[in-house]
XYZ file of C-alpha atoms in Angstrom:
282
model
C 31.657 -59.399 48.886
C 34.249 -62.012 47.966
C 37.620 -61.982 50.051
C 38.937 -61.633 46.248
C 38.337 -57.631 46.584
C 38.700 -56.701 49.994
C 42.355 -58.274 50.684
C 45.164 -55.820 51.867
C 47.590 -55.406 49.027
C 49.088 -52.494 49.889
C 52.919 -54.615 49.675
C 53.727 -57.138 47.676
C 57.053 -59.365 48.750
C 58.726 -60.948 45.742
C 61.131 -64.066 46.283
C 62.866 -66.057 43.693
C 61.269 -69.987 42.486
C 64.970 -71.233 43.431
C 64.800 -70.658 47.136
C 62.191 -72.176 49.137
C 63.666 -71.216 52.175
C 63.151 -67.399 51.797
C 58.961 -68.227 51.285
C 58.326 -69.228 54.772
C 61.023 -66.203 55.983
C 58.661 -63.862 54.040
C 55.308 -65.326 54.944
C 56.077 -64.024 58.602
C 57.547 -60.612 57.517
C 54.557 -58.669 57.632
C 53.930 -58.202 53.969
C 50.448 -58.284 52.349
C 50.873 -60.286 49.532
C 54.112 -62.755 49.054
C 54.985 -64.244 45.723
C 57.157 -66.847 44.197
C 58.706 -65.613 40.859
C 59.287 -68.433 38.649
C 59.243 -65.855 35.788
C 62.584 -63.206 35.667
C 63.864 -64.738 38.633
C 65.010 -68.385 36.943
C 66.963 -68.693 33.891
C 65.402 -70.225 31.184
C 67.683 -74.157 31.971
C 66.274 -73.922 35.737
C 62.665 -73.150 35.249
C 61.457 -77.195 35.782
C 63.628 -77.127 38.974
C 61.878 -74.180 40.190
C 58.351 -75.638 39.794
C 59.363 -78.493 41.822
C 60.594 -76.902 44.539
C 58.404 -73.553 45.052
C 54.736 -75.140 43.547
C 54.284 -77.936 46.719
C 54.916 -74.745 48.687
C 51.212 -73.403 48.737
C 49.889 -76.227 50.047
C 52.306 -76.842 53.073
C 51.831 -72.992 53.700
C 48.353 -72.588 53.199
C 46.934 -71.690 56.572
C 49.618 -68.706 56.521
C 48.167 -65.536 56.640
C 49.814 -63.835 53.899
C 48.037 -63.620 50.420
C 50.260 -66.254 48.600
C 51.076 -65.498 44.913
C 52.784 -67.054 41.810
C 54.439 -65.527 38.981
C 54.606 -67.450 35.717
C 55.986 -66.571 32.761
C 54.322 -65.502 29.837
C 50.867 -68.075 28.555
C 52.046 -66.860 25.158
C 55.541 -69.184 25.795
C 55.637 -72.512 26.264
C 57.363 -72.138 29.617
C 54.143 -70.386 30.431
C 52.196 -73.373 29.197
C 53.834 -75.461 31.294
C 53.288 -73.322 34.339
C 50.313 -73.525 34.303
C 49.696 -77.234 33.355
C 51.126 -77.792 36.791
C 49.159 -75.527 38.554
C 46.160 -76.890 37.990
C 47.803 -80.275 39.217
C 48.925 -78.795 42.526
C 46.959 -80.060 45.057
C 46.577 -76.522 46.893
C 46.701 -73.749 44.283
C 47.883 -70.493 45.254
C 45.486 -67.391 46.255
C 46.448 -65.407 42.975
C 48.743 -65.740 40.166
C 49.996 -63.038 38.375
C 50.348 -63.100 34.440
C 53.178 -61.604 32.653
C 54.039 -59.596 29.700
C 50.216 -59.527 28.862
C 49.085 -58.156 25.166
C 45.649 -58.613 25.264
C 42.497 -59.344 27.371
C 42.187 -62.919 25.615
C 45.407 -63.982 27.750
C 43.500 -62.975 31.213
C 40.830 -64.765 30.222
C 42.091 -68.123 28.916
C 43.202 -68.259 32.311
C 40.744 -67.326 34.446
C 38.543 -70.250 32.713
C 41.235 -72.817 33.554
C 41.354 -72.040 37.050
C 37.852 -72.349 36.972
C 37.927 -76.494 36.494
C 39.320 -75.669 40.083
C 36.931 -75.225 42.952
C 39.347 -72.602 44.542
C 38.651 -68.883 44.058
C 42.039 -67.822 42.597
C 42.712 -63.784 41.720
C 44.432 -62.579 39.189
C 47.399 -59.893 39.093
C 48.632 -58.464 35.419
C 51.705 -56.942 34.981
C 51.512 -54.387 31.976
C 54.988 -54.516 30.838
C 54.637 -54.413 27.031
C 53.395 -51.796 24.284
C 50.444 -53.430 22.943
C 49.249 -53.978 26.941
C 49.930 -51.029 27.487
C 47.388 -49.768 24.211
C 44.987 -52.431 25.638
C 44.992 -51.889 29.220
C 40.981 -50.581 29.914
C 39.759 -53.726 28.375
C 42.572 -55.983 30.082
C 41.999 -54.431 33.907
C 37.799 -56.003 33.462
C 38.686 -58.964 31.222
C 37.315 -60.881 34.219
C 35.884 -60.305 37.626
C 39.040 -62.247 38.554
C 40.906 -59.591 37.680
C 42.046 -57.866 41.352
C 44.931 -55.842 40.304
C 47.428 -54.393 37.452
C 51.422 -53.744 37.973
C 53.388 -51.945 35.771
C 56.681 -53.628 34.862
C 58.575 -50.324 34.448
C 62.026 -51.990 33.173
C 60.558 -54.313 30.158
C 57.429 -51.671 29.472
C 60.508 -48.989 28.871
C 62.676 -50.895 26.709
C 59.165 -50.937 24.355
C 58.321 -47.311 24.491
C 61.946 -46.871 23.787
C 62.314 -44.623 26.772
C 64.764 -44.764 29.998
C 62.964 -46.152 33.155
C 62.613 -43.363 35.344
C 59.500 -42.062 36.337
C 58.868 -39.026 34.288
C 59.660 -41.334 31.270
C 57.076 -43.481 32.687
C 54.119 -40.995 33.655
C 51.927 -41.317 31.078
C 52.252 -45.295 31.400
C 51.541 -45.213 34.608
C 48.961 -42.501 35.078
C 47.132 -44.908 31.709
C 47.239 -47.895 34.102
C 46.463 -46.243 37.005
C 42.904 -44.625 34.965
C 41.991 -48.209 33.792
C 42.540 -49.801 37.359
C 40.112 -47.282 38.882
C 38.004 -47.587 36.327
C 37.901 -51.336 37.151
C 37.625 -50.587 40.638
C 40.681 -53.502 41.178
C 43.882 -51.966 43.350
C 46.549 -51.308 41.418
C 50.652 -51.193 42.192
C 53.989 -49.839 41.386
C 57.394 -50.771 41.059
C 59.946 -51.439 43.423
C 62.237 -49.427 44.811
C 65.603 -51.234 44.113
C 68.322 -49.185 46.490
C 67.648 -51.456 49.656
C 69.322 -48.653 52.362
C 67.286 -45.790 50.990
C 64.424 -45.143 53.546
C 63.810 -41.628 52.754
C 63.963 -42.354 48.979
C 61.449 -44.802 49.075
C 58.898 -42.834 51.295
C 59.242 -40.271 48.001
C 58.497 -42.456 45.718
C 56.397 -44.583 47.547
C 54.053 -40.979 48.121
C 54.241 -40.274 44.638
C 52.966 -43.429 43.971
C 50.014 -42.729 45.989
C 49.189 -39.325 45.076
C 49.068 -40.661 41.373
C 46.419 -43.053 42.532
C 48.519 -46.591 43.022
C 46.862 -48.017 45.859
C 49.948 -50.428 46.941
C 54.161 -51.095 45.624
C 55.651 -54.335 45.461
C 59.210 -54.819 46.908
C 61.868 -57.308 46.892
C 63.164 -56.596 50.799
C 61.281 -57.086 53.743
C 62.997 -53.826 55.155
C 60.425 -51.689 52.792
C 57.883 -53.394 54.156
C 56.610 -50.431 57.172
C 57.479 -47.630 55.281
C 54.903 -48.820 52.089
C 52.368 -49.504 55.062
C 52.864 -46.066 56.673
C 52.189 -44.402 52.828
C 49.628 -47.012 51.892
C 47.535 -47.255 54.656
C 44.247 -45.320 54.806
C 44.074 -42.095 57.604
C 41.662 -42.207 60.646
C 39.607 -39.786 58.954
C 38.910 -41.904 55.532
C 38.204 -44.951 58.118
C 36.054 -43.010 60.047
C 34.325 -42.317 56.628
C 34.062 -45.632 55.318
C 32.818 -46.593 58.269
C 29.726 -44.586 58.088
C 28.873 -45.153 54.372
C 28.889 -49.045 55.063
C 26.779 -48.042 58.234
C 24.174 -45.921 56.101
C 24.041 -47.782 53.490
C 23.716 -51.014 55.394
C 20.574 -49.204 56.938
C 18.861 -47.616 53.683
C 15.930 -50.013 52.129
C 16.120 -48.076 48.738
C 20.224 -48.984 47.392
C 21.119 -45.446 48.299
C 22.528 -43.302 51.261
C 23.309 -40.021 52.395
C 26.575 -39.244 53.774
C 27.545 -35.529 54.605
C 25.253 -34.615 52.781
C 26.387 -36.719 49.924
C 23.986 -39.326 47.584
C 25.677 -42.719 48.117
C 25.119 -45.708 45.628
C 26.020 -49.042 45.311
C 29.473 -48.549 43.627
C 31.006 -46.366 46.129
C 30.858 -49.518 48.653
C 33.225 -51.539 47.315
C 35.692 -48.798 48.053
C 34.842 -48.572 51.677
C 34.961 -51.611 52.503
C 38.857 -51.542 50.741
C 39.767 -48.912 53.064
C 38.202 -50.822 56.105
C 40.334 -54.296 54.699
C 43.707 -52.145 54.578
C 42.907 -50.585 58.054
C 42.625 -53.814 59.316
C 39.276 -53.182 60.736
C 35.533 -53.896 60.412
């Protein structure tokens, strides 16, 4: 199976386009996935500036171990447009770039066949953060087997439904994303949890997240980086679980297994082999 699906994304370290510095800092923090933000985090006059200085950045970092991301702003702008016109210049490309403020399925793949004049396998992350994503989301999460996980942008996704941006405002929008990133069978992650000296507040929420069926949260300071592991990380006994499905099935000459009693098919393996990437084992 490509590395595309069985990456730990569990965390997912934001840091602004206008400060190189902080990239390497967060490449050795720990986190799963680390990602430039070119998008919110640069107003609208600095956006060339921050191309120039974050883009060279994946290819003088690109034996670190860290998934590396980008965040561009929306394909339907033409600050978008001109993200991703240098992209495919770069002479390293990032290992995923995540697409903003999404509508429609079109958007996911327009870019998934550029990045394909690239020989570099490149994932793609999609924020739902707008009403009509939102309404589209089932057909957006398999729009391409590029596709390796949603968000949902609770602030901008709020102001649309008209709603404050708490969670119960939210639980229908995220328990909709949530249903079409299973149903995908891509991870999917939540927002982050913004009060920096809060430990106990973000194991809550972080749990919540969890229960609901996120399978990761991103975060914008290294400090929430354990505490997202501790919830997000699977339990000896699910490990112990995967472990034999891969083993059974890896044995059976028919495509199927039995596991506690339980028929196993082909499907249920790409799950496994999740929880055996995000317990760092094999």
């Amino acid at each position: 199976m490509s590395s595309l699906y069985t990456r730990r994304r569990r965390s997912f370290l934001f840091v602004p386009g206008l400060r190189p510095d902080r990239f390497a800092k967060a490449l050795e923090t720990g986190a799963d996935v680390v990602c430039i933000d070119i998008e919110d985090a640069v107003a609208p006059a600095r956006k060339d500036e921050a191309r120039d200085l974050s883009l060279p950045l994946y290819h003088e970092y690109r034996a670190a171990k860290a998934e590396k991301a980008l965040r561009i702003n929306s394909v339907r702008t033409p600050e978008g447009l001109a993200d991703l016109n240098a992209l495919l210049k770069l002479e390293t490309l990032p290992d995923a770039i995540v697409l903003t403020k999404v509508r429609t399925a079109d958007e996911v793949r327009l870019v998934a066949d550029l990045l394909r004049h690239r020989p570099e396998e490149v994932g793609i992350y999609v924020i739902i953060e707008t009403a009509e994503g939102l309404e589209n989301v089932a057909a957006i999460a398999q729009a391409d087997r590029s596709v390796v996980a949603l968000f949902i942008g609770a602030v901008d996704l709020s102001a649309e439904l008209r709603v404050r941006p708490t969670w119960d405002a939210l639980f229908y929008a995220r328990s909709r994303i949530v249903h079409a990133a299973a149903r995908a069978e891509i991870d999917v992650l939540d927002v982050p949890y913004l009060t920096i000296d809060d430990e106990e507040g973000l194991r809550r929420e972080s749990q919540r997240s969890a229960e609901l069926g996120f399978t990761g949260k991103a975060l914008i300071h290294p400090t929430h980086i354990q505490t997202i592991h501790n919830v997000f990380s699977p339990t000896p006994e699910e490990v112990d679980y995967a472990r034999r499905v891969i083993a059974a099935f890896q044995e059976s000459t028919t495509g199927l297994a039995v596991v506690d009693g339980k028929l196993i098919e082909k499907p249920v393996i790409r799950g496994a082999e999740r929880i055996l990437a995000n317990a760092e084992v094999s």
